[in-house]
Amino acid sequence: MYSVQDYGYVPSVSEIEDKLAGLESGLDAFDNAGVYLKCFSMMDITTLKTEDSPASVFGFVDRINKLPKAFPGYPMPASVCVFPNLAYVVKRYRTDPEVHVTAVSACFPTSQSFIEVKELECRLAVRAGADEIDVVLALNAFIGGDLESAYNEIRTIRKAVDEEAAYFGRKVVLKVILETGLLVSAGKIAVASFLAMEAGADFIKTSTGKVQVNATPQAAYVMCECIRAFYEKTGKKVGFKAAGGISSARDALVYYSIVSSVLGDEWLDRSSFRFGVSRLGNSLMSAIEGNTVKYF
């Protein structure tokens, strides 16, 4: 594995805070229906409740299927994100194949189990129809300083996902959640970002939404700078997913402005930028319509 220094990037918290302050002061430039619609198209709209069932997920998917008729001119969201045992419901009932099936896997949200269990769950999720797999970095290893084990686990999952997808003649996207609120420091977030990308992540993602501190603009800025440095060194374009506590249209603009500023316009589409959301959809629709919308 490379070190952070090998990419020519070491995060400066003071510089990042200055950059974020500048972006905050310029957010009004993004405050328009076009940007909100673009954000809407990049949502991994999510239901991850203990009480989720085939019936409730069917109802969730049915609302998305009816979106073009209910709100003509709106784009479809990028994906529907569910537990792996419910991925088949999304695959079976979605009417637009461009709306991907995302399955949280590998013992989400803690990643606390045997690697054999995590690997098998990812394989089963792909068999169930997942187009995209979201897994959590093995923080038990990473925080303990065992970077090699954390790296090897992602490599193992990457291999399993690719093998299973190839069997069905498909490609499956792998997103790695860093759980940045538990990493705390910008330096550790940078190390985790590079480790996940080197191990084969197609996207790196901020948070599960299941811990006390989830997505923050500072963590997102560090991750995006790492993505840029990784791209400049390797030529591989890795995506960014902001998730955890992002609920207002204004929140969406903050992360949109970060990606725009650090990575540029070529990252501003669903192939490279996502929001992991449960409540944001209604907020974006309300901002677009100019009145309160409760569709999801």
Tab-separated table of N, CA and C in Angstrom, residues 103-264:
chain	number	residue	atom	x	y	z
A	103	ALA	N	-27.509	-2.697	-2.031
A	103	ALA	CA	-27.665	-3.503	-0.817
A	103	ALA	C	-26.517	-3.217	0.139
A	104	VAL	N	-26.850	-2.780	1.349
A	104	VAL	CA	-25.818	-2.715	2.394
A	104	VAL	C	-25.484	-4.155	2.774
A	105	SER	N	-24.204	-4.438	2.911
A	105	SER	CA	-23.797	-5.833	3.090
A	105	SER	C	-22.568	-5.912	3.985
A	106	ALA	N	-22.057	-7.138	4.148
A	106	ALA	CA	-20.862	-7.399	4.960
A	106	ALA	C	-21.072	-6.961	6.407
A	107	CYS	N	-22.252	-7.359	6.941
A	107	CYS	CA	-22.571	-7.125	8.350
A	107	CYS	C	-22.659	-5.630	8.685
A	108	PHE	N	-23.306	-4.889	7.792
A	108	PHE	CA	-23.639	-3.487	8.020
A	108	PHE	C	-24.500	-3.377	9.288
A	109	PRO	N	-24.356	-2.351	10.140
A	109	PRO	CA	-23.460	-1.205	9.989
A	109	PRO	C	-22.138	-1.313	10.753
A	110	THR	N	-21.897	-2.419	11.476
A	110	THR	CA	-20.706	-2.487	12.329
A	110	THR	C	-19.520	-3.170	11.670
A	111	SER	N	-19.788	-4.003	10.666
A	111	SER	CA	-18.735	-4.809	10.036
A	111	SER	C	-18.056	-5.728	11.052
A	112	GLN	N	-18.804	-6.121	12.054
A	112	GLN	CA	-18.258	-6.980	13.113
A	112	GLN	C	-18.708	-8.416	12.908
A	113	SER	N	-17.913	-9.167	12.191
A	113	SER	CA	-18.152	-10.599	12.033
A	113	SER	C	-16.957	-11.215	11.342
A	114	PHE	N	-17.062	-12.485	11.019
A	114	PHE	CA	-15.998	-13.194	10.318
A	114	PHE	C	-15.985	-12.771	8.845
A	115	ILE	N	-14.798	-12.691	8.262
A	115	ILE	CA	-14.696	-12.292	6.869
A	115	ILE	C	-15.460	-13.265	5.979
A	116	GLU	N	-15.502	-14.542	6.358
A	116	GLU	CA	-16.242	-15.519	5.559
A	116	GLU	C	-17.730	-15.177	5.518
A	117	VAL	N	-18.258	-14.680	6.638
A	117	VAL	CA	-19.669	-14.287	6.699
A	117	VAL	C	-19.908	-13.059	5.817
A	118	LYS	N	-19.000	-12.090	5.909
A	118	LYS	CA	-19.140	-10.871	5.124
A	118	LYS	C	-19.072	-11.181	3.626
A	119	GLU	N	-18.122	-12.018	3.266
A	119	GLU	CA	-17.961	-12.373	1.860
A	119	GLU	C	-19.208	-13.067	1.325
A	120	LEU	N	-19.730	-14.010	2.098
A	120	LEU	CA	-20.910	-14.741	1.647
A	120	LEU	C	-22.120	-13.817	1.535
A	121	GLU	N	-22.275	-12.903	2.480
A	121	GLU	CA	-23.412	-11.990	2.410
A	121	GLU	C	-23.336	-11.128	1.148
A	122	CYS	N	-22.140	-10.685	0.792
A	122	CYS	CA	-21.988	-9.904	-0.433
A	122	CYS	C	-22.330	-10.725	-1.666
A	123	ARG	N	-21.876	-11.975	-1.691
A	123	ARG	CA	-22.212	-12.844	-2.819
A	123	ARG	C	-23.723	-13.042	-2.924
A	124	LEU	N	-24.372	-13.283	-1.796
A	124	LEU	CA	-25.814	-13.509	-1.802
A	124	LEU	C	-26.564	-12.261	-2.232
A	125	ALA	N	-26.067	-11.090	-1.853
A	125	ALA	CA	-26.706	-9.841	-2.262
A	125	ALA	C	-26.636	-9.670	-3.775
A	126	VAL	N	-25.494	-10.008	-4.365
A	126	VAL	CA	-25.365	-9.934	-5.824
A	126	VAL	C	-26.319	-10.927	-6.476
A	127	ARG	N	-26.397	-12.134	-5.941
A	127	ARG	CA	-27.318	-13.140	-6.491
A	127	ARG	C	-28.764	-12.650	-6.410
A	128	ALA	N	-29.073	-11.903	-5.356
A	128	ALA	CA	-30.440	-11.402	-5.162
A	128	ALA	C	-30.775	-10.237	-6.084
A	129	GLY	N	-29.767	-9.736	-6.793
A	129	GLY	CA	-30.034	-8.698	-7.772
A	129	GLY	C	-29.384	-7.362	-7.518
A	130	ALA	N	-28.517	-7.268	-6.515
A	130	ALA	CA	-27.883	-5.985	-6.216
A	130	ALA	C	-26.993	-5.539	-7.365
A	131	ASP	N	-27.177	-4.281	-7.767
A	131	ASP	CA	-26.290	-3.652	-8.747
A	131	ASP	C	-25.122	-2.967	-8.055
A	132	GLU	N	-25.320	-2.657	-6.773
A	132	GLU	CA	-24.326	-1.930	-6.004
A	132	GLU	C	-24.307	-2.496	-4.586
A	133	ILE	N	-23.116	-2.596	-4.017
A	133	ILE	CA	-22.919	-3.131	-2.671
A	133	ILE	C	-22.227	-2.068	-1.829
A	134	ASP	N	-22.817	-1.752	-0.671
A	134	ASP	CA	-22.213	-0.804	0.275
A	134	ASP	C	-21.734	-1.570	1.501
A	135	VAL	N	-20.443	-1.477	1.807
A	135	VAL	CA	-19.871	-2.172	2.963
A	135	VAL	C	-19.117	-1.177	3.838
A	136	VAL	N	-18.902	-1.546	5.087
A	136	VAL	CA	-18.213	-0.678	6.040
A	136	VAL	C	-16.765	-1.132	6.204
A	137	LEU	N	-15.854	-0.188	6.163
A	137	LEU	CA	-14.450	-0.452	6.462
A	137	LEU	C	-14.345	-1.173	7.809
A	138	ALA	N	-13.467	-2.165	7.905
A	138	ALA	CA	-13.283	-2.912	9.151
A	138	ALA	C	-12.578	-2.020	10.175
A	139	LEU	N	-13.375	-1.259	10.905
A	139	LEU	CA	-12.797	-0.306	11.855
A	139	LEU	C	-12.111	-1.005	13.021
A	140	ASN	N	-12.545	-2.230	13.352
A	140	ASN	CA	-11.870	-2.960	14.433
A	140	ASN	C	-10.398	-3.169	14.106
A	141	ALA	N	-10.108	-3.369	12.822
A	141	ALA	CA	-8.710	-3.496	12.391
A	141	ALA	C	-8.084	-2.125	12.174
A	142	PHE	N	-8.775	-1.249	11.450
A	142	PHE	CA	-8.188	0.038	11.064
A	142	PHE	C	-7.831	0.887	12.276
A	143	ILE	N	-8.761	1.040	13.190
A	143	ILE	CA	-8.506	1.883	14.365
A	143	ILE	C	-7.430	1.270	15.245
A	144	GLY	N	-7.329	-0.049	15.221
A	144	GLY	CA	-6.289	-0.728	15.981
A	144	GLY	C	-4.920	-0.680	15.317
A	145	GLY	N	-4.833	-0.061	14.147
A	145	GLY	CA	-3.546	0.078	13.475
A	145	GLY	C	-3.201	-1.041	12.514
A	146	ASP	N	-4.110	-2.016	12.364
A	146	ASP	CA	-3.844	-3.135	11.461
A	146	ASP	C	-4.397	-2.793	10.074
A	147	LEU	N	-3.683	-1.921	9.378
A	147	LEU	CA	-4.155	-1.452	8.085
A	147	LEU	C	-4.165	-2.569	7.044
A	148	GLU	N	-3.217	-3.493	7.177
A	148	GLU	CA	-3.143	-4.581	6.203
A	148	GLU	C	-4.393	-5.443	6.236
A	149	SER	N	-4.875	-5.751	7.442
A	149	SER	CA	-6.094	-6.559	7.547
A	149	SER	C	-7.302	-5.819	6.983
A	150	ALA	N	-7.397	-4.509	7.274
A	150	ALA	CA	-8.510	-3.720	6.746
A	150	ALA	C	-8.468	-3.686	5.223
A	151	TYR	N	-7.280	-3.526	4.684
A	151	TYR	CA	-7.086	-3.513	3.234
A	151	TYR	C	-7.446	-4.870	2.628
A	152	ASN	N	-6.942	-5.940	3.217
A	152	ASN	CA	-7.166	-7.279	2.667
A	152	ASN	C	-8.644	-7.663	2.706
A	153	GLU	N	-9.355	-7.167	3.705
A	153	GLU	CA	-10.786	-7.478	3.772
A	153	GLU	C	-11.532	-6.864	2.593
A	154	ILE	N	-11.220	-5.613	2.267
A	154	ILE	CA	-11.870	-4.995	1.112
A	154	ILE	C	-11.489	-5.732	-0.164
A	155	ARG	N	-10.230	-6.128	-0.283
A	155	ARG	CA	-9.799	-6.888	-1.460
A	155	ARG	C	-10.580	-8.200	-1.586
A	156	THR	N	-10.778	-8.874	-0.460
A	156	THR	CA	-11.527	-10.130	-0.474
A	156	THR	C	-12.959	-9.907	-0.921
A	157	ILE	N	-13.585	-8.853	-0.410
A	157	ILE	CA	-14.961	-8.535	-0.782
A	157	ILE	C	-15.033	-8.123	-2.247
A	158	ARG	N	-14.078	-7.314	-2.692
A	158	ARG	CA	-14.026	-6.905	-4.088
A	158	ARG	C	-13.978	-8.124	-5.014
A	159	LYS	N	-13.125	-9.085	-4.675
A	159	LYS	CA	-12.977	-10.294	-5.487
A	159	LYS	C	-14.281	-11.093	-5.502
A	160	ALA	N	-14.911	-11.225	-4.340
A	160	ALA	CA	-16.151	-11.992	-4.252
A	160	ALA	C	-17.260	-11.343	-5.069
A	161	VAL	N	-17.391	-10.024	-4.955
A	161	VAL	CA	-18.417	-9.298	-5.699
A	161	VAL	C	-18.181	-9.431	-7.202
A	162	ASP	N	-16.937	-9.278	-7.619
A	162	ASP	CA	-16.624	-9.370	-9.046
A	162	ASP	C	-16.886	-10.772	-9.593
A	163	GLU	N	-16.491	-11.793	-8.830
A	163	GLU	CA	-16.715	-13.174	-9.281
A	163	GLU	C	-18.204	-13.464	-9.409
A	164	GLU	N	-18.979	-13.062	-8.427
A	164	GLU	CA	-20.411	-13.341	-8.445
A	164	GLU	C	-21.092	-12.573	-9.571
A	165	ALA	N	-20.700	-11.314	-9.748
A	165	ALA	CA	-21.290	-10.506	-10.812
A	165	ALA	C	-20.954	-11.075	-12.181
A	166	ALA	N	-19.707	-11.528	-12.367
A	166	ALA	CA	-19.288	-12.092	-13.652
A	166	ALA	C	-20.092	-13.334	-14.007
A	167	TYR	N	-20.428	-14.121	-13.010
A	167	TYR	CA	-21.233	-15.327	-13.233
A	167	TYR	C	-22.567	-14.973	-13.876
A	168	PHE	N	-23.113	-13.815	-13.507
A	168	PHE	CA	-24.395	-13.368	-14.050
A	168	PHE	C	-24.228	-12.394	-15.216
A	169	GLY	N	-22.987	-12.221	-15.669
A	169	GLY	CA	-22.738	-11.341	-16.798
A	169	GLY	C	-22.959	-9.876	-16.498
A	170	ARG	N	-22.666	-9.498	-15.263
A	170	ARG	CA	-22.909	-8.111	-14.846
A	170	ARG	C	-21.659	-7.531	-14.213
A	171	LYS	N	-21.683	-6.238	-13.973
A	171	LYS	CA	-20.687	-5.565	-13.146
A	171	LYS	C	-21.424	-4.957	-11.969
A	172	VAL	N	-20.823	-5.014	-10.809
A	172	VAL	CA	-21.451	-4.496	-9.593
A	172	VAL	C	-20.516	-3.470	-8.958
A	173	VAL	N	-21.085	-2.344	-8.587
A	173	VAL	CA	-20.348	-1.252	-7.955
A	173	VAL	C	-20.123	-1.566	-6.480
A	174	LEU	N	-18.904	-1.294	-5.996
A	174	LEU	CA	-18.593	-1.482	-4.581
A	174	LEU	C	-18.314	-0.128	-3.938
A	175	LYS	N	-19.103	0.200	-2.908
A	175	LYS	CA	-18.892	1.423	-2.142
A	175	LYS	C	-18.388	1.040	-0.754
A	176	VAL	N	-17.375	1.743	-0.288
A	176	VAL	CA	-16.805	1.465	1.036
A	176	VAL	C	-17.084	2.650	1.957
A	177	ILE	N	-17.748	2.363	3.053
A	177	ILE	CA	-18.123	3.377	4.045
A	177	ILE	C	-16.990	3.508	5.053
A	178	LEU	N	-16.496	4.717	5.233
A	178	LEU	CA	-15.355	4.939	6.133
A	178	LEU	C	-15.776	5.180	7.577
A	179	GLU	N	-17.011	5.552	7.804
A	179	GLU	CA	-17.521	5.931	9.139
A	179	GLU	C	-16.625	7.016	9.737
A	180	THR	N	-16.606	8.145	9.025
A	180	THR	CA	-15.651	9.206	9.330
A	180	THR	C	-15.828	9.804	10.722
A	181	GLY	N	-17.036	9.758	11.264
A	181	GLY	CA	-17.249	10.301	12.600
A	181	GLY	C	-16.497	9.543	13.675
A	182	LEU	N	-16.167	8.294	13.414
A	182	LEU	CA	-15.393	7.494	14.361
A	182	LEU	C	-13.893	7.594	14.101
A	183	LEU	N	-13.515	8.049	12.918
A	183	LEU	CA	-12.085	8.230	12.615
A	183	LEU	C	-11.553	9.527	13.213
A	184	VAL	N	-12.420	10.512	13.334
A	184	VAL	CA	-12.196	11.779	14.042
A	184	VAL	C	-11.243	12.718	13.301
A	185	SER	N	-9.992	12.309	13.096
A	185	SER	CA	-9.002	13.252	12.560
A	185	SER	C	-8.983	13.234	11.044
A	186	ALA	N	-8.631	14.389	10.475
A	186	ALA	CA	-8.507	14.503	9.023
A	186	ALA	C	-7.445	13.557	8.486
A	187	GLY	N	-6.364	13.376	9.249
A	187	GLY	CA	-5.299	12.483	8.815
A	187	GLY	C	-5.768	11.050	8.680
A	188	LYS	N	-6.534	10.571	9.664
A	188	LYS	CA	-7.040	9.199	9.601
A	188	LYS	C	-8.068	9.038	8.485
A	189	ILE	N	-8.875	10.068	8.257
A	189	ILE	CA	-9.836	10.006	7.156
A	189	ILE	C	-9.101	9.887	5.825
A	190	ALA	N	-7.993	10.604	5.685
A	190	ALA	CA	-7.202	10.520	4.456
A	190	ALA	C	-6.603	9.129	4.282
A	191	VAL	N	-6.040	8.582	5.346
A	191	VAL	CA	-5.460	7.236	5.262
A	191	VAL	C	-6.531	6.218	4.869
A	192	ALA	N	-7.712	6.315	5.505
A	192	ALA	CA	-8.800	5.380	5.203
A	192	ALA	C	-9.275	5.542	3.759
A	193	SER	N	-9.314	6.778	3.285
A	193	SER	CA	-9.747	7.027	1.906
A	193	SER	C	-8.813	6.360	0.908
A	194	PHE	N	-7.522	6.587	1.070
A	194	PHE	CA	-6.557	5.996	0.140
A	194	PHE	C	-6.549	4.473	0.255
A	195	LEU	N	-6.647	3.959	1.472
A	195	LEU	CA	-6.653	2.504	1.665
A	195	LEU	C	-7.824	1.881	0.913
A	196	ALA	N	-9.023	2.455	1.079
A	196	ALA	CA	-10.207	1.891	0.434
A	196	ALA	C	-10.101	1.960	-1.085
A	197	MET	N	-9.592	3.078	-1.592
A	197	MET	CA	-9.461	3.208	-3.047
A	197	MET	C	-8.415	2.250	-3.597
A	198	GLU	N	-7.308	2.116	-2.902
A	198	GLU	CA	-6.271	1.179	-3.345
A	198	GLU	C	-6.793	-0.253	-3.340
A	199	ALA	N	-7.690	-0.557	-2.394
A	199	ALA	CA	-8.217	-1.924	-2.273
A	199	ALA	C	-9.298	-2.228	-3.301
A	200	GLY	N	-9.745	-1.213	-4.034
A	200	GLY	CA	-10.684	-1.487	-5.121
A	200	GLY	C	-12.049	-0.854	-5.011
A	201	ALA	N	-12.254	0.077	-4.073
A	201	ALA	CA	-13.552	0.735	-3.958
A	201	ALA	C	-13.864	1.547	-5.210
A	202	ASP	N	-15.104	1.453	-5.684
A	202	ASP	CA	-15.569	2.303	-6.774
A	202	ASP	C	-16.044	3.657	-6.253
A	203	PHE	N	-16.528	3.660	-5.021
A	203	PHE	CA	-16.925	4.867	-4.314
A	203	PHE	C	-16.376	4.783	-2.901
A	204	ILE	N	-16.084	5.932	-2.305
A	204	ILE	CA	-15.900	5.987	-0.860
A	204	ILE	C	-17.024	6.842	-0.285
A	205	LYS	N	-17.514	6.426	0.860
A	205	LYS	CA	-18.745	6.970	1.441
A	205	LYS	C	-18.469	7.411	2.873
A	206	THR	N	-19.100	8.488	3.290
A	206	THR	CA	-18.807	9.060	4.600
A	206	THR	C	-19.221	8.166	5.753
A	207	SER	N	-20.487	7.772	5.788
A	207	SER	CA	-21.042	7.261	7.044
A	207	SER	C	-22.173	6.264	6.814
A	208	THR	N	-22.492	5.540	7.879
A	208	THR	CA	-23.653	4.644	7.871
A	208	THR	C	-24.931	5.366	8.270
A	209	GLY	N	-24.799	6.482	8.968
A	209	GLY	CA	-25.963	7.135	9.553
A	209	GLY	C	-26.385	6.518	10.864
A	210	LYS	N	-25.559	5.601	11.374
A	210	LYS	CA	-25.930	4.849	12.580
A	210	LYS	C	-25.050	5.170	13.787
A	211	VAL	N	-24.191	6.193	13.678
A	211	VAL	CA	-23.339	6.564	14.801
A	211	VAL	C	-23.630	8.018	15.178
A	212	GLN	N	-23.013	8.480	16.242
A	212	GLN	CA	-23.347	9.802	16.766
A	212	GLN	C	-22.961	10.930	15.814
A	213	VAL	N	-21.778	10.839	15.205
A	213	VAL	CA	-21.332	11.841	14.228
A	213	VAL	C	-21.266	11.172	12.866
A	214	ASN	N	-22.022	11.705	11.917
A	214	ASN	CA	-22.074	11.102	10.591
A	214	ASN	C	-21.375	12.002	9.578
A	215	ALA	N	-21.981	12.288	8.458
A	215	ALA	CA	-21.319	13.110	7.445
A	215	ALA	C	-21.059	14.515	7.977
A	216	THR	N	-19.882	15.044	7.682
A	216	THR	CA	-19.556	16.435	7.980
A	216	THR	C	-18.885	17.034	6.745
A	217	PRO	N	-19.047	18.334	6.534
A	217	PRO	CA	-18.384	18.952	5.384
A	217	PRO	C	-16.862	18.789	5.422
A	218	GLN	N	-16.267	18.851	6.609
A	218	GLN	CA	-14.813	18.713	6.687
A	218	GLN	C	-14.372	17.324	6.212
A	219	ALA	N	-15.049	16.277	6.690
A	219	ALA	CA	-14.705	14.921	6.261
A	219	ALA	C	-14.895	14.769	4.757
A	220	ALA	N	-15.991	15.326	4.242
A	220	ALA	CA	-16.258	15.235	2.805
A	220	ALA	C	-15.165	15.925	2.006
A	221	TYR	N	-14.713	17.069	2.493
A	221	TYR	CA	-13.674	17.814	1.780
A	221	TYR	C	-12.378	17.006	1.720
A	222	VAL	N	-11.997	16.405	2.842
A	222	VAL	CA	-10.794	15.567	2.869
A	222	VAL	C	-10.931	14.412	1.892
A	223	MET	N	-12.075	13.733	1.936
A	223	MET	CA	-12.284	12.585	1.056
A	223	MET	C	-12.209	12.988	-0.411
A	224	CYS	N	-12.806	14.116	-0.757
A	224	CYS	CA	-12.772	14.570	-2.150
A	224	CYS	C	-11.358	14.954	-2.577
A	225	GLU	N	-10.596	15.568	-1.686
A	225	GLU	CA	-9.203	15.873	-2.018
A	225	GLU	C	-8.399	14.588	-2.223
A	226	CYS	N	-8.696	13.565	-1.435
A	226	CYS	CA	-8.023	12.271	-1.616
A	226	CYS	C	-8.406	11.647	-2.950
A	227	ILE	N	-9.679	11.736	-3.315
A	227	ILE	CA	-10.134	11.209	-4.606
A	227	ILE	C	-9.392	11.900	-5.744
A	228	ARG	N	-9.254	13.204	-5.636
A	228	ARG	CA	-8.545	13.951	-6.679
A	228	ARG	C	-7.080	13.525	-6.755
A	229	ALA	N	-6.418	13.395	-5.592
A	229	ALA	CA	-5.011	12.993	-5.577
A	229	ALA	C	-4.844	11.573	-6.119
A	230	PHE	N	-5.770	10.686	-5.771
A	230	PHE	CA	-5.726	9.300	-6.252
A	230	PHE	C	-5.893	9.266	-7.768
A	231	TYR	N	-6.811	10.069	-8.280
A	231	TYR	CA	-7.045	10.133	-9.728
A	231	TYR	C	-5.810	10.653	-10.459
A	232	GLU	N	-5.188	11.677	-9.893
A	232	GLU	CA	-4.002	12.262	-10.530
A	232	GLU	C	-2.843	11.271	-10.573
A	233	LYS	N	-2.757	10.395	-9.567
A	233	LYS	CA	-1.651	9.433	-9.520
A	233	LYS	C	-1.928	8.165	-10.321
A	234	THR	N	-3.184	7.696	-10.298
A	234	THR	CA	-3.497	6.390	-10.876
A	234	THR	C	-4.333	6.450	-12.145
A	235	GLY	N	-5.033	7.571	-12.357
A	235	GLY	CA	-5.937	7.662	-13.499
A	235	GLY	C	-7.278	7.013	-13.251
A	236	LYS	N	-7.497	6.460	-12.049
A	236	LYS	CA	-8.771	5.817	-11.733
A	236	LYS	C	-9.707	6.829	-11.085
A	237	LYS	N	-10.898	6.932	-11.640
A	237	LYS	CA	-11.898	7.869	-11.142
A	237	LYS	C	-12.791	7.171	-10.124
A	238	VAL	N	-12.662	7.539	-8.864
A	238	VAL	CA	-13.452	6.962	-7.778
A	238	VAL	C	-14.546	7.952	-7.397
A	239	GLY	N	-15.742	7.430	-7.111
A	239	GLY	CA	-16.863	8.278	-6.759
A	239	GLY	C	-16.901	8.624	-5.281
A	240	PHE	N	-17.740	9.601	-4.955
A	240	PHE	CA	-17.931	10.054	-3.572
A	240	PHE	C	-19.405	9.956	-3.214
A	241	LYS	N	-19.677	9.405	-2.020
A	241	LYS	CA	-21.053	9.331	-1.525
A	241	LYS	C	-21.134	9.979	-0.155
A	242	ALA	N	-22.003	10.971	-0.050
A	242	ALA	CA	-22.264	11.640	1.222
A	242	ALA	C	-23.510	11.022	1.839
A	243	ALA	N	-23.397	10.557	3.066
A	243	ALA	CA	-24.528	9.901	3.720
A	243	ALA	C	-24.434	10.082	5.227
A	244	GLY	N	-25.605	10.146	5.848
A	244	GLY	CA	-25.665	10.246	7.301
A	244	GLY	C	-26.020	11.646	7.761
A	245	GLY	N	-27.290	11.868	8.062
A	245	GLY	CA	-27.716	13.152	8.601
A	245	GLY	C	-27.934	14.238	7.572
A	246	ILE	N	-27.945	13.885	6.298
A	246	ILE	CA	-28.158	14.883	5.240
A	246	ILE	C	-29.656	14.907	4.935
A	247	SER	N	-30.351	15.911	5.428
A	247	SER	CA	-31.803	15.899	5.327
A	247	SER	C	-32.417	17.125	4.668
A	248	SER	N	-31.708	18.236	4.624
A	248	SER	CA	-32.286	19.463	4.059
A	248	SER	C	-31.701	19.748	2.684
A	249	ALA	N	-32.444	20.528	1.895
A	249	ALA	CA	-31.942	20.933	0.583
A	249	ALA	C	-30.649	21.721	0.727
A	250	ARG	N	-30.543	22.521	1.764
A	250	ARG	CA	-29.329	23.286	2.013
A	250	ARG	C	-28.145	22.350	2.276
A	251	ASP	N	-28.376	21.263	3.034
A	251	ASP	CA	-27.323	20.264	3.239
A	251	ASP	C	-26.809	19.741	1.904
A	252	ALA	N	-27.738	19.434	1.009
A	252	ALA	CA	-27.348	18.898	-0.296
A	252	ALA	C	-26.461	19.887	-1.044
A	253	LEU	N	-26.799	21.173	-0.958
A	253	LEU	CA	-25.998	22.181	-1.645
A	253	LEU	C	-24.576	22.247	-1.100
A	254	VAL	N	-24.422	22.042	0.219
A	254	VAL	CA	-23.084	22.071	0.823
A	254	VAL	C	-22.202	21.003	0.186
A	255	TYR	N	-22.721	19.771	0.110
A	255	TYR	CA	-21.912	18.677	-0.429
A	255	TYR	C	-21.761	18.795	-1.946
A	256	TYR	N	-22.779	19.295	-2.604
A	256	TYR	CA	-22.677	19.539	-4.046
A	256	TYR	C	-21.567	20.557	-4.326
A	257	SER	N	-21.515	21.616	-3.517
A	257	SER	CA	-20.493	22.653	-3.740
A	257	SER	C	-19.091	22.122	-3.467
A	258	ILE	N	-18.954	21.212	-2.492
A	258	ILE	CA	-17.645	20.614	-2.200
A	258	ILE	C	-17.163	19.792	-3.393
A	259	VAL	N	-18.038	18.929	-3.910
A	259	VAL	CA	-17.658	18.102	-5.051
A	259	VAL	C	-17.350	18.974	-6.263
A	260	SER	N	-18.171	19.986	-6.492
A	260	SER	CA	-17.940	20.886	-7.615
A	260	SER	C	-16.594	21.593	-7.499
A	261	SER	N	-16.281	22.070	-6.301
A	261	SER	CA	-15.060	22.839	-6.092
A	261	SER	C	-13.807	21.975	-6.167
A	262	VAL	N	-13.837	20.808	-5.513
A	262	VAL	CA	-12.630	19.988	-5.395
A	262	VAL	C	-12.438	19.080	-6.610
A	263	LEU	N	-13.516	18.497	-7.111
A	263	LEU	CA	-13.405	17.484	-8.161
A	263	LEU	C	-13.850	17.978	-9.533
A	264	GLY	N	-14.702	18.969	-9.572
A	264	GLY	CA	-15.112	19.530	-10.851
A	264	GLY	C	-16.388	18.935	-11.409
